[in-house]
């Protein structure tokens, strides 16, 4: 039995599971919105209210971990806590609340774990290039690999929360603001060393892609391709406000900065010549569980 805890920029999440007959079986999972990235002030400090929410969440996670008593636990913190200027004050309190040490990981390690989670879900066989996209709340990771082998990881300090707060700061969404959000995303991703390849398919291991796929399916569309995303873009702009987007589509209520994430996904597809993105229900936490399992096998 293993456990993985992700202290993300928007939510804290917990998975408890075991590997049986070569497959991961989840026994417990929890997620709580803490909104760290959205509460960073202009000087880069986490607000007191967000830290209190986060500590309360970690105390609840500790109860779950105490009940399941996993053999190994990995706790990782991502971009918001990398950026927060008062992280050194928050992290010791967080470790005390959770009862486990917290590892502050960079985008490269985050991307590795995400890819590991996707590869374990899709299967590691084959030598076809596989591009994995993870649009987080505070950062975006791109991972190119083949089978289990990772060839390149790139991390960009822009995520769904930052894009929404920058281009839809008052909640209002219009075509000019959305186009500016897409162009800004493209300018960030243009710095990548990944050369564009026509007809490339990508896998989305993030809440943004999964939420967009749910909204598309509710409208009768099964493929998250360029045409579909163009229609979703028009629908979001027609809604006109972040609050109306959240009210209109249930998945958007779970991903409150979905318009910013959609703008970044469109920017990625435009910049890298991606025709279609397939959502994958695996990511960093699944990868961390597989990583713990692999370490246990080496030590056995």
Coordinates of C-alpha atoms in Angstrom, one line a residue:
X1 CA 0.0 0.0 0.0
X2 CA 1.3 3.4 -1.0
X3 CA 0.1 7.0 -0.8
X4 CA 0.8 10.1 -2.9
X5 CA 0.0 13.6 -1.8
X6 CA 0.1 16.5 -4.3
X7 CA 0.2 20.0 -2.9
X8 CA -0.9 21.7 -6.1
X9 CA -1.4 25.4 -6.9
X10 CA -5.2 25.2 -6.9
X11 CA -6.0 22.0 -5.0
X12 CA -4.4 19.5 -2.7
X13 CA -5.0 15.8 -3.6
X14 CA -4.4 12.4 -2.1
X15 CA -4.3 8.9 -3.6
X16 CA -3.9 5.7 -1.6
X17 CA -3.5 2.5 -3.6
X18 CA -1.6 -0.7 -4.3
X19 CA -0.3 -2.5 -7.3
X20 CA -1.9 -5.9 -7.9
X21 CA -1.2 -8.1 -10.9
X22 CA 0.5 -5.3 -12.7
X23 CA -2.4 -2.8 -12.3
X24 CA -2.8 0.1 -9.9
X25 CA -5.9 -0.2 -7.6
X26 CA -6.9 2.9 -5.8
X27 CA -8.3 2.4 -2.3
X28 CA -8.9 6.1 -1.3
X29 CA -8.8 9.4 -3.0
X30 CA -9.4 13.0 -1.8
X31 CA -9.2 16.5 -3.2
X32 CA -9.7 19.8 -1.6
X33 CA -9.6 23.3 -3.3
X34 CA -7.1 25.5 -1.4
X35 CA -6.5 28.1 -4.2
X36 CA -2.9 28.9 -3.3
X37 CA -1.9 30.3 -6.7
X38 CA -5.0 32.6 -6.8
X39 CA -4.1 34.1 -3.4
X40 CA -0.5 35.0 -4.1
X41 CA -0.3 38.7 -3.6
X42 CA 1.7 41.1 -5.9
X43 CA 4.8 40.5 -3.8
X44 CA 4.5 36.8 -4.0
X45 CA 3.3 36.0 -0.5
X46 CA 0.6 33.4 0.3
X47 CA -2.3 34.9 2.2
X48 CA -3.1 33.8 5.8
X49 CA -6.6 32.5 4.8
X50 CA -5.2 30.2 2.1
X51 CA -2.6 28.8 4.5
X52 CA -5.2 28.1 7.1
X53 CA -7.3 26.3 4.4
X54 CA -4.3 24.3 3.4
X55 CA -3.4 23.3 6.9
X56 CA -6.9 22.2 7.6
X57 CA -6.9 20.1 4.5
X58 CA -3.6 18.4 5.4
X59 CA -4.9 17.5 8.9
X60 CA -7.8 15.8 7.2
X61 CA -5.4 14.0 4.9
X62 CA -3.4 12.9 7.9
X63 CA -6.5 11.1 9.3
X64 CA -6.8 9.2 6.0
X65 CA -3.1 8.2 6.0
X66 CA -3.3 7.1 9.7
X67 CA -6.3 4.9 8.8
X68 CA -4.7 3.2 5.8
X69 CA -1.2 3.1 7.2
X70 CA 0.6 2.9 3.8
X71 CA 4.1 1.4 3.6
X72 CA 5.5 4.5 1.8
X73 CA 4.2 8.0 1.3
X74 CA 5.5 10.6 -1.1
X75 CA 4.4 14.2 -0.7
X76 CA 5.2 16.7 -3.4
X77 CA 4.6 20.5 -3.7
X78 CA 4.5 22.2 -7.1
X79 CA 4.6 25.6 -8.6
X80 CA 2.7 27.8 -6.2
X81 CA 4.9 26.8 -3.3
X82 CA 8.0 27.1 -5.5
X83 CA 7.1 30.7 -6.2
X84 CA 5.7 31.7 -2.8
X85 CA 8.2 33.9 -0.9
X86 CA 6.8 32.7 2.5
X87 CA 7.0 29.0 1.6
X88 CA 9.8 28.5 4.1
X89 CA 7.3 29.6 6.8
X90 CA 4.4 27.5 5.5
X91 CA 6.1 24.2 4.7
X92 CA 7.3 23.3 8.3
X93 CA 3.7 23.9 9.5
X94 CA 2.4 21.8 6.6
X95 CA 4.7 19.0 7.5
X96 CA 3.6 19.1 11.1
X97 CA -0.1 19.1 10.0
X98 CA 0.3 16.1 7.6
X99 CA 2.9 14.2 9.6
X100 CA 5.1 13.5 6.6
X101 CA 8.0 15.4 4.9
X102 CA 7.2 17.5 1.9
X103 CA 9.3 17.5 -1.2
X104 CA 9.4 20.8 -3.2
X105 CA 9.8 19.5 -6.8
X106 CA 10.7 21.4 -10.0
X107 CA 8.8 21.2 -13.2
X108 CA 11.2 18.5 -14.6
X109 CA 10.4 16.1 -11.8
X110 CA 6.7 17.0 -12.0
X111 CA 6.7 16.2 -15.7
X112 CA 8.5 12.9 -15.1
X113 CA 5.9 11.8 -12.7
X114 CA 3.1 12.8 -14.9
X115 CA 4.6 10.9 -17.9
X116 CA 5.1 7.9 -15.7
X117 CA 1.4 8.0 -14.7
X118 CA 0.3 8.3 -18.3
X119 CA 2.7 5.5 -19.5
X120 CA 1.4 3.2 -16.8
X121 CA -2.2 3.8 -17.9
X122 CA -1.7 3.7 -21.7
X123 CA 0.8 0.9 -21.7
X124 CA 4.6 1.3 -22.0
X125 CA 5.0 -0.8 -25.2
X126 CA 5.7 0.7 -28.6
X127 CA 8.2 3.3 -29.9
X128 CA 5.7 5.9 -31.2
X129 CA 6.5 9.4 -30.0
X130 CA 4.2 10.3 -27.2
X131 CA 3.6 14.0 -26.2
X132 CA 2.0 14.5 -22.8
X133 CA 0.5 17.9 -21.8
X134 CA -0.1 18.9 -18.2
X135 CA -1.7 22.4 -17.9
X136 CA -1.6 23.0 -14.2
X137 CA -2.9 26.0 -12.2
X138 CA 0.5 27.6 -11.9
X139 CA 2.7 26.0 -14.6
X140 CA 2.5 23.9 -17.7
X141 CA 4.7 20.8 -18.4
X142 CA 5.3 19.2 -21.8
X143 CA 6.9 15.7 -21.9
X144 CA 8.0 13.9 -25.0
X145 CA 8.7 10.2 -24.7
X146 CA 8.5 6.8 -26.3
X147 CA 7.1 3.9 -24.2
X148 CA 8.5 4.2 -20.7
X149 CA 11.4 6.3 -21.9
X150 CA 11.3 10.1 -21.5
X151 CA 13.2 12.1 -24.1
X152 CA 12.5 15.6 -23.1
X153 CA 10.7 17.5 -20.3
X154 CA 9.9 21.2 -20.5
X155 CA 8.3 23.4 -17.9
X156 CA 6.7 26.8 -18.4
X157 CA 5.8 29.2 -15.6
X158 CA 2.3 29.8 -16.8
X159 CA -0.9 28.0 -15.9
X160 CA -4.6 28.2 -16.0
X161 CA -4.9 30.5 -12.9
X162 CA -2.2 32.9 -14.0
X163 CA -3.7 33.2 -17.5
X164 CA -7.2 33.8 -16.2
X165 CA -6.2 36.3 -13.6
X166 CA -4.1 38.2 -16.2
X167 CA -6.5 38.3 -19.1
X168 CA -9.9 38.0 -17.4
X169 CA -9.0 39.8 -14.2
X170 CA -12.5 41.3 -13.7
X171 CA -14.2 38.1 -14.7
X172 CA -15.3 39.5 -18.1
X173 CA -14.4 37.4 -21.1
X174 CA -14.5 38.9 -24.6
X175 CA -12.9 37.9 -27.9
X176 CA -10.1 40.4 -27.7
X177 CA -9.1 39.3 -24.2
X178 CA -9.3 35.6 -25.2
X179 CA -7.1 36.2 -28.3
X180 CA -4.6 38.1 -26.2
X181 CA -4.5 35.1 -23.8
X182 CA -3.8 32.7 -26.7
X183 CA -1.1 34.9 -28.2
X184 CA 0.6 35.3 -24.8
X185 CA 0.6 31.5 -24.4
X186 CA 2.0 31.0 -27.9
X187 CA 4.8 33.5 -27.1
X188 CA 5.7 31.5 -24.0
X189 CA 5.6 28.1 -25.8
X190 CA 7.6 29.4 -28.7
X191 CA 10.7 29.2 -26.4
X192 CA 10.4 25.4 -26.5
X193 CA 12.9 23.2 -28.1
X194 CA 10.1 20.8 -29.3
X195 CA 9.8 21.3 -33.0
X196 CA 6.3 21.5 -34.5
X197 CA 5.1 18.3 -36.2
X198 CA 1.9 18.3 -38.3
X199 CA -0.8 15.8 -37.2
X200 CA 0.7 15.2 -33.9
X201 CA -1.6 13.7 -31.3
X202 CA -1.1 14.6 -27.6
X203 CA -2.3 13.3 -24.3
X204 CA -3.8 15.6 -21.7
X205 CA -3.0 14.5 -18.1
X206 CA -4.7 17.4 -16.4
X207 CA -8.0 18.7 -15.1
X208 CA -8.2 21.3 -17.8
X209 CA -8.3 18.7 -20.6
X210 CA -10.6 16.3 -18.8
X211 CA -13.1 19.1 -18.0
X212 CA -13.1 20.3 -21.6
X213 CA -13.6 16.8 -22.8
X214 CA -16.6 16.4 -20.5
X215 CA -18.1 19.6 -21.8
X216 CA -17.5 18.5 -25.4
X217 CA -19.1 15.1 -24.8
X218 CA -22.2 16.8 -23.3
X219 CA -22.5 18.6 -26.6
X220 CA -22.2 15.4 -28.6
X221 CA -18.6 15.7 -29.5
X222 CA -16.2 12.8 -28.8
X223 CA -12.9 14.3 -30.1
X224 CA -11.1 17.2 -28.6
X225 CA -9.7 18.5 -31.9
X226 CA -9.1 21.9 -33.3
X227 CA -12.7 22.3 -34.5
X228 CA -14.1 21.3 -31.2
X229 CA -11.8 23.7 -29.3
X230 CA -12.8 26.5 -31.6
X231 CA -16.5 25.8 -30.7
X232 CA -15.7 25.7 -27.0
X233 CA -13.9 29.0 -27.3
X234 CA -16.9 30.6 -29.0
X235 CA -19.2 29.2 -26.2
X236 CA -16.9 30.6 -23.5
X237 CA -16.7 34.0 -25.1
X238 CA -20.5 34.1 -25.6
X239 CA -20.9 33.3 -21.9
X240 CA -19.1 36.5 -21.3
X241 CA -18.0 36.1 -17.7
X242 CA -16.2 33.5 -15.6
X243 CA -19.1 33.2 -13.2
X244 CA -21.5 32.3 -16.1
X245 CA -19.0 29.8 -17.4
X246 CA -19.0 28.1 -14.0
X247 CA -22.7 28.1 -13.7
X248 CA -23.3 26.8 -17.3
X249 CA -21.0 23.8 -17.2
X250 CA -20.5 21.6 -14.1
X251 CA -16.9 20.6 -15.1
X252 CA -16.1 24.3 -15.2
X253 CA -17.3 24.7 -11.6
X254 CA -14.6 22.0 -10.7
X255 CA -12.0 23.9 -12.7
X256 CA -12.8 27.5 -12.0
X257 CA -10.1 28.9 -14.2
X258 CA -11.0 26.8 -17.2
X259 CA -11.0 29.8 -19.7
X260 CA -7.4 30.4 -19.0
X261 CA -6.6 26.7 -19.4
X262 CA -8.5 26.6 -22.7
X263 CA -6.5 29.5 -24.0
X264 CA -3.3 27.8 -23.1
X265 CA -4.4 24.5 -24.7
X266 CA -5.3 26.3 -28.0
X267 CA -1.9 28.1 -27.9
X268 CA -0.2 24.7 -27.5
X269 CA -2.0 23.1 -30.3
X270 CA -1.3 26.1 -32.6
X271 CA 2.3 26.3 -31.6
X272 CA 3.2 22.6 -32.0
X273 CA 0.8 21.6 -34.8
X274 CA -1.2 19.3 -32.6
X275 CA -4.5 18.2 -34.2
X276 CA -6.1 16.3 -31.3
X277 CA -5.7 15.9 -27.5
X278 CA -6.8 12.8 -25.8
X279 CA -7.7 13.1 -22.1
X280 CA -6.0 10.6 -19.8
X281 CA -7.2 9.9 -16.2
X282 CA -3.8 9.7 -14.8
X283 CA -1.2 12.2 -13.8
X284 CA 1.3 13.2 -11.1
X285 CA -0.2 11.2 -8.2
X286 CA -0.6 8.0 -10.2
X287 CA 3.0 8.5 -11.4
X288 CA 4.2 9.0 -7.8
X289 CA 2.4 5.7 -6.7
X290 CA 4.1 3.8 -9.5
X291 CA 7.4 5.4 -8.6
X292 CA 7.1 4.2 -5.0
X293 CA 6.2 0.7 -6.2
X294 CA 9.3 0.7 -8.5
X295 CA 11.5 1.8 -5.6
X296 CA 10.1 -0.9 -3.4
X297 CA 10.9 -3.6 -6.0
X298 CA 14.5 -2.4 -6.2
X299 CA 14.8 -2.6 -2.5
X300 CA 13.1 -6.0 -2.2

